[in-house]
CSV table of C-alpha atoms in Angstrom, one decimal:
chain,number,residue,atom,x,y,z
A,167,MET,CA,36.5,49.7,-41.3
A,168,LEU,CA,38.4,47.9,-44.1
A,169,PHE,CA,41.4,47.6,-41.8
A,170,ASP,CA,39.6,46.8,-38.6
A,171,LEU,CA,41.0,43.6,-37.1
A,172,THR,CA,39.0,43.7,-33.8
A,173,GLY,CA,38.3,40.2,-32.6
A,174,LYS,CA,40.8,38.5,-34.9
A,175,VAL,CA,43.6,36.3,-33.6
A,176,ALA,CA,47.0,36.4,-35.5
A,177,ILE,CA,50.1,34.2,-35.1
A,178,VAL,CA,53.3,35.9,-36.3
A,179,THR,CA,56.4,33.8,-36.5
A,180,GLY,CA,59.8,35.4,-36.0
A,181,SER,CA,58.1,38.3,-34.2
A,182,SER,CA,60.6,39.1,-31.4
A,183,ARG,CA,62.3,41.6,-33.7
A,184,GLY,CA,62.5,43.1,-37.2
A,185,ILE,CA,59.6,42.8,-39.7
A,186,GLY,CA,57.8,40.3,-37.5
A,187,LYS,CA,57.8,42.5,-34.4
A,188,ALA,CA,56.7,45.6,-36.4
A,189,SER,CA,53.9,43.6,-38.0
A,190,ALA,CA,52.7,42.2,-34.7
A,191,ILE,CA,52.5,45.7,-33.2
A,192,GLU,CA,50.6,47.1,-36.2
A,193,LEU,CA,48.2,44.1,-36.2
A,194,ALA,CA,47.5,44.8,-32.5
A,195,ARG,CA,47.1,48.5,-33.2
A,196,HIS,CA,44.3,47.6,-35.7
A,197,GLY,CA,42.5,45.5,-33.1
A,198,ALA,CA,44.0,42.0,-33.4
A,199,ARG,CA,45.1,39.8,-30.5
A,200,VAL,CA,48.6,38.6,-31.5
A,201,VAL,CA,50.8,35.6,-30.7
A,202,ILE,CA,54.5,36.5,-30.5
A,203,SER,CA,56.7,33.5,-31.5
A,204,SER,CA,60.4,33.0,-32.1
A,205,ARG,CA,63.0,30.6,-30.7
A,206,LYS,CA,63.5,32.2,-27.3
A,207,GLN,CA,60.7,32.5,-24.8
A,208,ASP,CA,62.1,35.5,-23.0
A,209,ALA,CA,62.4,37.5,-26.2
A,210,CYS,CA,58.8,36.7,-27.1
A,211,GLU,CA,57.6,37.7,-23.6
A,212,ALA,CA,59.4,41.1,-23.9
A,213,VAL,CA,57.6,41.9,-27.1
A,214,ALA,CA,54.2,40.7,-25.7
A,215,ALA,CA,54.7,42.9,-22.7
A,216,GLU,CA,55.5,45.9,-24.9
A,217,ILE,CA,52.3,45.3,-26.9
A,218,GLU,CA,50.1,44.9,-23.8
A,219,ALA,CA,51.7,48.0,-22.2
A,220,GLU,CA,50.5,50.0,-25.2
A,221,PHE,CA,47.2,48.3,-26.1
A,222,GLY,CA,46.0,46.7,-22.9
A,223,PRO,CA,46.1,43.3,-21.2
A,224,GLY,CA,45.0,40.2,-23.1
A,225,ARG,CA,46.2,41.5,-26.4
A,226,ALA,CA,49.4,39.5,-26.8
A,227,LEU,CA,50.6,36.0,-26.0
A,228,ALA,CA,54.2,34.7,-26.0
A,229,ILE,CA,54.8,31.2,-27.3
A,230,ALA,CA,58.4,30.2,-28.3
A,231,ALA,CA,58.7,27.7,-31.2
A,232,SER,CA,61.5,26.9,-33.6
A,233,ILE,CA,60.3,26.7,-37.2
A,234,SER,CA,62.6,23.7,-37.7
A,235,ASP,CA,60.6,21.7,-35.1
A,236,LYS,CA,57.2,20.4,-36.4
A,237,ALA,CA,56.1,19.4,-32.9
A,238,ALA,CA,56.9,22.8,-31.5
A,239,LEU,CA,54.9,24.5,-34.3
A,240,GLN,CA,51.9,22.2,-33.6
A,241,ALA,CA,52.2,23.2,-29.9
A,242,LEU,CA,52.2,26.8,-31.0
A,243,VAL,CA,48.9,26.4,-32.9
A,244,GLU,CA,47.3,24.3,-30.1
A,245,GLN,CA,48.3,26.7,-27.3
A,246,THR,CA,46.9,29.6,-29.3
A,247,ARG,CA,43.6,27.8,-29.8
A,248,ALA,CA,43.5,26.8,-26.1
A,249,ALA,CA,44.0,30.4,-25.1
A,250,TRP,CA,41.9,32.3,-27.6
A,251,GLY,CA,39.8,29.7,-29.3
A,252,ARG,CA,40.6,30.5,-32.9
A,253,ILE,CA,43.3,31.5,-35.5
A,254,ASP,CA,42.2,34.1,-38.1
A,255,VAL,CA,45.5,35.2,-39.5
A,256,LEU,CA,48.8,33.4,-39.9
A,257,VAL,CA,52.0,35.4,-40.8
A,258,CYS,CA,54.9,33.1,-41.8
A,259,ASN,CA,57.7,35.5,-41.3
A,260,ALA,CA,60.5,33.5,-39.7
A,261,ALA,CA,63.3,32.3,-42.0
A,262,SER,CA,66.9,31.1,-42.1
A,263,ASN,CA,69.9,32.0,-44.2
A,264,PRO,CA,73.1,30.3,-42.9
A,265,TYR,CA,75.1,30.8,-46.0
A,266,TYR,CA,76.4,33.7,-48.0
A,267,GLY,CA,78.2,33.0,-51.2
A,268,PRO,CA,77.7,31.2,-54.6
A,269,LEU,CA,75.6,28.1,-54.9
A,270,ALA,CA,78.7,26.2,-56.1
A,271,GLY,CA,80.1,26.4,-52.6
A,272,ILE,CA,77.0,25.6,-50.4
A,273,ALA,CA,77.1,22.5,-48.2
A,274,ASP,CA,74.1,20.1,-48.4
A,275,ASP,CA,73.2,20.6,-44.8
A,276,GLN,CA,73.1,24.4,-45.3
A,277,PHE,CA,70.9,24.1,-48.4
A,278,ARG,CA,68.6,21.7,-46.6
A,279,LYS,CA,68.2,24.0,-43.6
A,280,ILE,CA,67.3,26.9,-45.9
A,281,LEU,CA,64.7,24.8,-47.8
A,282,ASP,CA,63.3,23.2,-44.6
A,283,ASN,CA,63.0,26.5,-42.6
A,284,ASN,CA,61.9,28.7,-45.4
A,285,ILE,CA,59.5,26.4,-47.3
A,286,LEU,CA,58.6,23.3,-45.4
A,287,SER,CA,57.9,25.0,-42.1
A,288,ASN,CA,55.5,27.4,-43.9
A,289,HIS,CA,53.8,24.4,-45.4
A,290,TRP,CA,53.5,22.8,-42.0
A,291,LEU,CA,52.0,25.8,-40.4
A,292,ILE,CA,49.5,26.4,-43.2
A,293,GLN,CA,48.4,22.8,-42.9
A,294,MET,CA,47.9,23.2,-39.1
A,295,VAL,CA,45.8,26.4,-39.2
A,296,ALA,CA,43.9,26.0,-42.5
A,297,PRO,CA,41.2,23.4,-41.4
A,298,GLU,CA,39.5,25.8,-39.0
A,299,MET,CA,39.7,28.7,-41.4
A,300,ARG,CA,38.1,26.6,-44.2
A,301,GLU,CA,35.4,25.4,-41.9
A,302,ARG,CA,34.7,29.0,-40.8
A,303,ARG,CA,35.1,30.2,-44.5
A,304,ASP,CA,37.3,33.0,-43.4
A,305,GLY,CA,41.0,33.4,-43.0
A,306,SER,CA,44.2,35.1,-44.2
A,307,ILE,CA,47.6,33.4,-44.6
A,308,ILE,CA,50.6,35.6,-45.3
A,309,ILE,CA,54.1,34.4,-46.3
A,310,VAL,CA,56.9,36.9,-46.0
A,311,SER,CA,59.0,36.1,-49.1
A,312,SER,CA,61.5,38.4,-50.7
A,313,ILE,CA,62.4,40.1,-54.0
A,314,GLY,CA,65.3,37.7,-53.9
A,315,GLY,CA,62.7,35.2,-55.2
A,316,LEU,CA,62.5,37.2,-58.4
A,317,ARG,CA,66.2,37.5,-59.1
A,318,GLY,CA,69.4,35.6,-59.2
A,319,SER,CA,72.3,36.3,-56.9
A,320,ASP,CA,75.9,35.2,-56.4
A,321,VAL,CA,75.6,35.9,-52.7
A,322,ILE,CA,72.2,34.6,-51.5
A,323,GLY,CA,71.2,32.3,-54.3
A,324,ALA,CA,70.0,29.4,-52.1
A,325,TYR,CA,67.9,31.8,-50.0
A,326,ASN,CA,66.4,33.2,-53.2
A,327,VAL,CA,65.5,29.7,-54.4
A,328,SER,CA,63.5,29.2,-51.2
A,329,LYS,CA,61.8,32.5,-51.5
A,330,ALA,CA,60.8,31.8,-55.1
A,331,ALA,CA,59.3,28.6,-53.9
A,332,ASP,CA,57.3,30.5,-51.3
A,333,PHE,CA,55.6,32.4,-54.2
A,334,GLN,CA,54.4,29.1,-55.6
A,335,LEU,CA,53.4,27.8,-52.2
A,336,ALA,CA,51.1,30.7,-51.8
A,337,ARG,CA,49.7,30.3,-55.4
A,338,ASN,CA,49.0,26.7,-54.9
A,339,TYR,CA,47.3,27.0,-51.5
A,340,ALA,CA,45.3,29.9,-52.9
A,341,VAL,CA,43.9,27.6,-55.6
A,342,GLU,CA,43.2,24.9,-53.0
A,343,TYR,CA,41.6,27.1,-50.3
A,344,GLY,CA,40.0,29.7,-52.4
A,345,PRO,CA,36.6,27.9,-52.7
A,346,ASP,CA,36.5,28.1,-48.9
A,347,ASN,CA,37.2,31.8,-48.8
A,348,VAL,CA,40.7,31.4,-47.3
A,349,ARG,CA,43.2,33.7,-48.8
A,350,VAL,CA,47.0,33.0,-49.2
A,351,ASN,CA,49.4,35.8,-50.3
A,352,CYS,CA,53.0,36.7,-50.2
A,353,VAL,CA,54.9,39.9,-49.3
A,354,ALA,CA,58.2,40.4,-51.1
A,355,PRO,CA,60.3,42.9,-49.3
A,356,GLY,CA,63.4,44.5,-50.7
A,357,LEU,CA,66.5,45.0,-48.4
A,358,ILE,CA,65.2,45.9,-45.0
A,359,LYS,CA,67.4,47.1,-42.1
A,360,THR,CA,67.0,44.1,-39.8
A,361,ASP,CA,69.4,42.0,-37.9
A,362,PHE,CA,68.5,39.1,-40.3
A,363,ALA,CA,69.8,41.0,-43.3
A,364,ARG,CA,72.6,42.8,-41.4
A,365,ALA,CA,75.4,41.3,-43.6
A,366,LEU,CA,73.9,43.1,-46.6
A,367,TRP,CA,73.8,46.6,-45.2
A,368,ASP,CA,75.9,46.9,-42.0
A,369,THR,CA,78.6,49.2,-43.4
A,370,PRO,CA,78.2,52.8,-44.6
A,371,GLN,CA,79.5,51.7,-48.0
A,372,ALA,CA,77.1,48.8,-48.3
A,373,GLU,CA,74.1,50.9,-47.3
A,374,GLU,CA,75.1,53.7,-49.6
A,375,ARG,CA,75.5,51.3,-52.5
A,376,SER,CA,72.1,49.7,-52.0
A,377,SER,CA,70.4,53.0,-51.4
A,378,ARG,CA,71.9,54.5,-54.6
A,379,HIS,CA,70.1,51.8,-56.7
A,380,THR,CA,66.8,52.3,-54.9
A,381,PRO,CA,64.4,54.9,-56.5
A,382,LEU,CA,63.3,56.0,-53.0
A,383,ARG,CA,67.1,56.4,-52.1
A,384,ARG,CA,66.9,54.6,-48.8
A,385,LEU,CA,66.7,51.1,-47.4
A,386,GLY,CA,63.5,49.8,-45.9
A,387,GLU,CA,62.6,49.8,-42.3
A,388,PRO,CA,60.5,47.0,-40.6
A,389,ILE,CA,57.5,49.4,-40.3
A,390,ASP,CA,57.6,49.8,-44.1
A,391,ILE,CA,56.5,46.1,-44.4
A,392,ALA,CA,54.1,46.1,-41.5
A,393,GLY,CA,51.4,48.1,-43.3
A,394,THR,CA,51.3,45.6,-46.1
A,395,ILE,CA,50.9,42.8,-43.5
A,396,VAL,CA,47.9,44.6,-42.0
A,397,TYR,CA,46.4,45.1,-45.5
A,398,LEU,CA,46.6,41.4,-46.3
A,399,ALA,CA,45.2,40.4,-42.9
A,400,ALA,CA,42.2,42.7,-43.2
A,401,ASP,CA,39.1,43.0,-45.3
A,402,ALA,CA,40.9,45.6,-47.4
A,403,SER,CA,42.4,42.7,-49.4
A,404,ARG,CA,39.3,40.5,-49.3
A,405,TYR,CA,39.4,39.8,-53.1
A,406,MET,CA,43.1,39.2,-53.3
A,407,THR,CA,44.7,35.8,-53.1
A,408,GLY,CA,47.7,34.0,-54.6
A,409,GLN,CA,49.6,37.2,-55.1
A,410,ALA,CA,53.1,38.5,-54.3
A,411,LEU,CA,53.1,42.2,-53.2
A,412,VAL,CA,56.5,43.7,-53.9
A,413,VAL,CA,57.6,46.3,-51.3
A,414,ASP,CA,61.1,47.3,-52.2
A,415,GLY,CA,61.4,51.1,-52.6
A,416,GLY,CA,61.3,50.5,-56.4
A,417,VAL,CA,64.4,48.3,-56.7
A,418,THR,CA,62.9,45.8,-59.0
A,419,ILE,CA,61.6,48.4,-61.5
């Protein structure tokens, strides 16, 4: 029963593929109604249809929204409430990384896009969903960060800066919302085989090199993160807030 999400409503951004899709499916498997959101409506509808085919009608809703558009995110929240009356779980999974290379070479607009999409958009969404959670004295907010936020890099340094900030965003909101029993936590995945991270693993040589330095000797799959999302959404983690759960196959040890 600690993992039962029956009756809960969860919004998952960036859930038309990768970690977001896997997490939405597992949240639904544990009883939640899930809102599938990414930039393209047809991609969202395809995942929602897949979920309803497996778990029954009325279990998924497709609402496209760009995380760079505050009005679109507000519409996402309002349409969810109009359809299902509440929001119990928010998973801030969508992110951007338009630049690979040293910080010395990044353009201002690229850096701003990373900071806006990976930090500010999460802040916006949290502000939008938190009031009802605080009033109800129940809610779980989950930010998908990265182990990049724990380390430096000469390839994805700007992305890592944004993911380090997400840790602090969760800590700060956990302090502010804790008295109202609203929990805010981060998941910090290692290298996961998704389209988003394809540039880091999409050759046999790159995958072998990364796997060799991973104690479990393989890269992660989206399903490897989905279980942690379910844990943080459910009562199993009811006394946990402000934390960053590292799920990286042992890389950071």
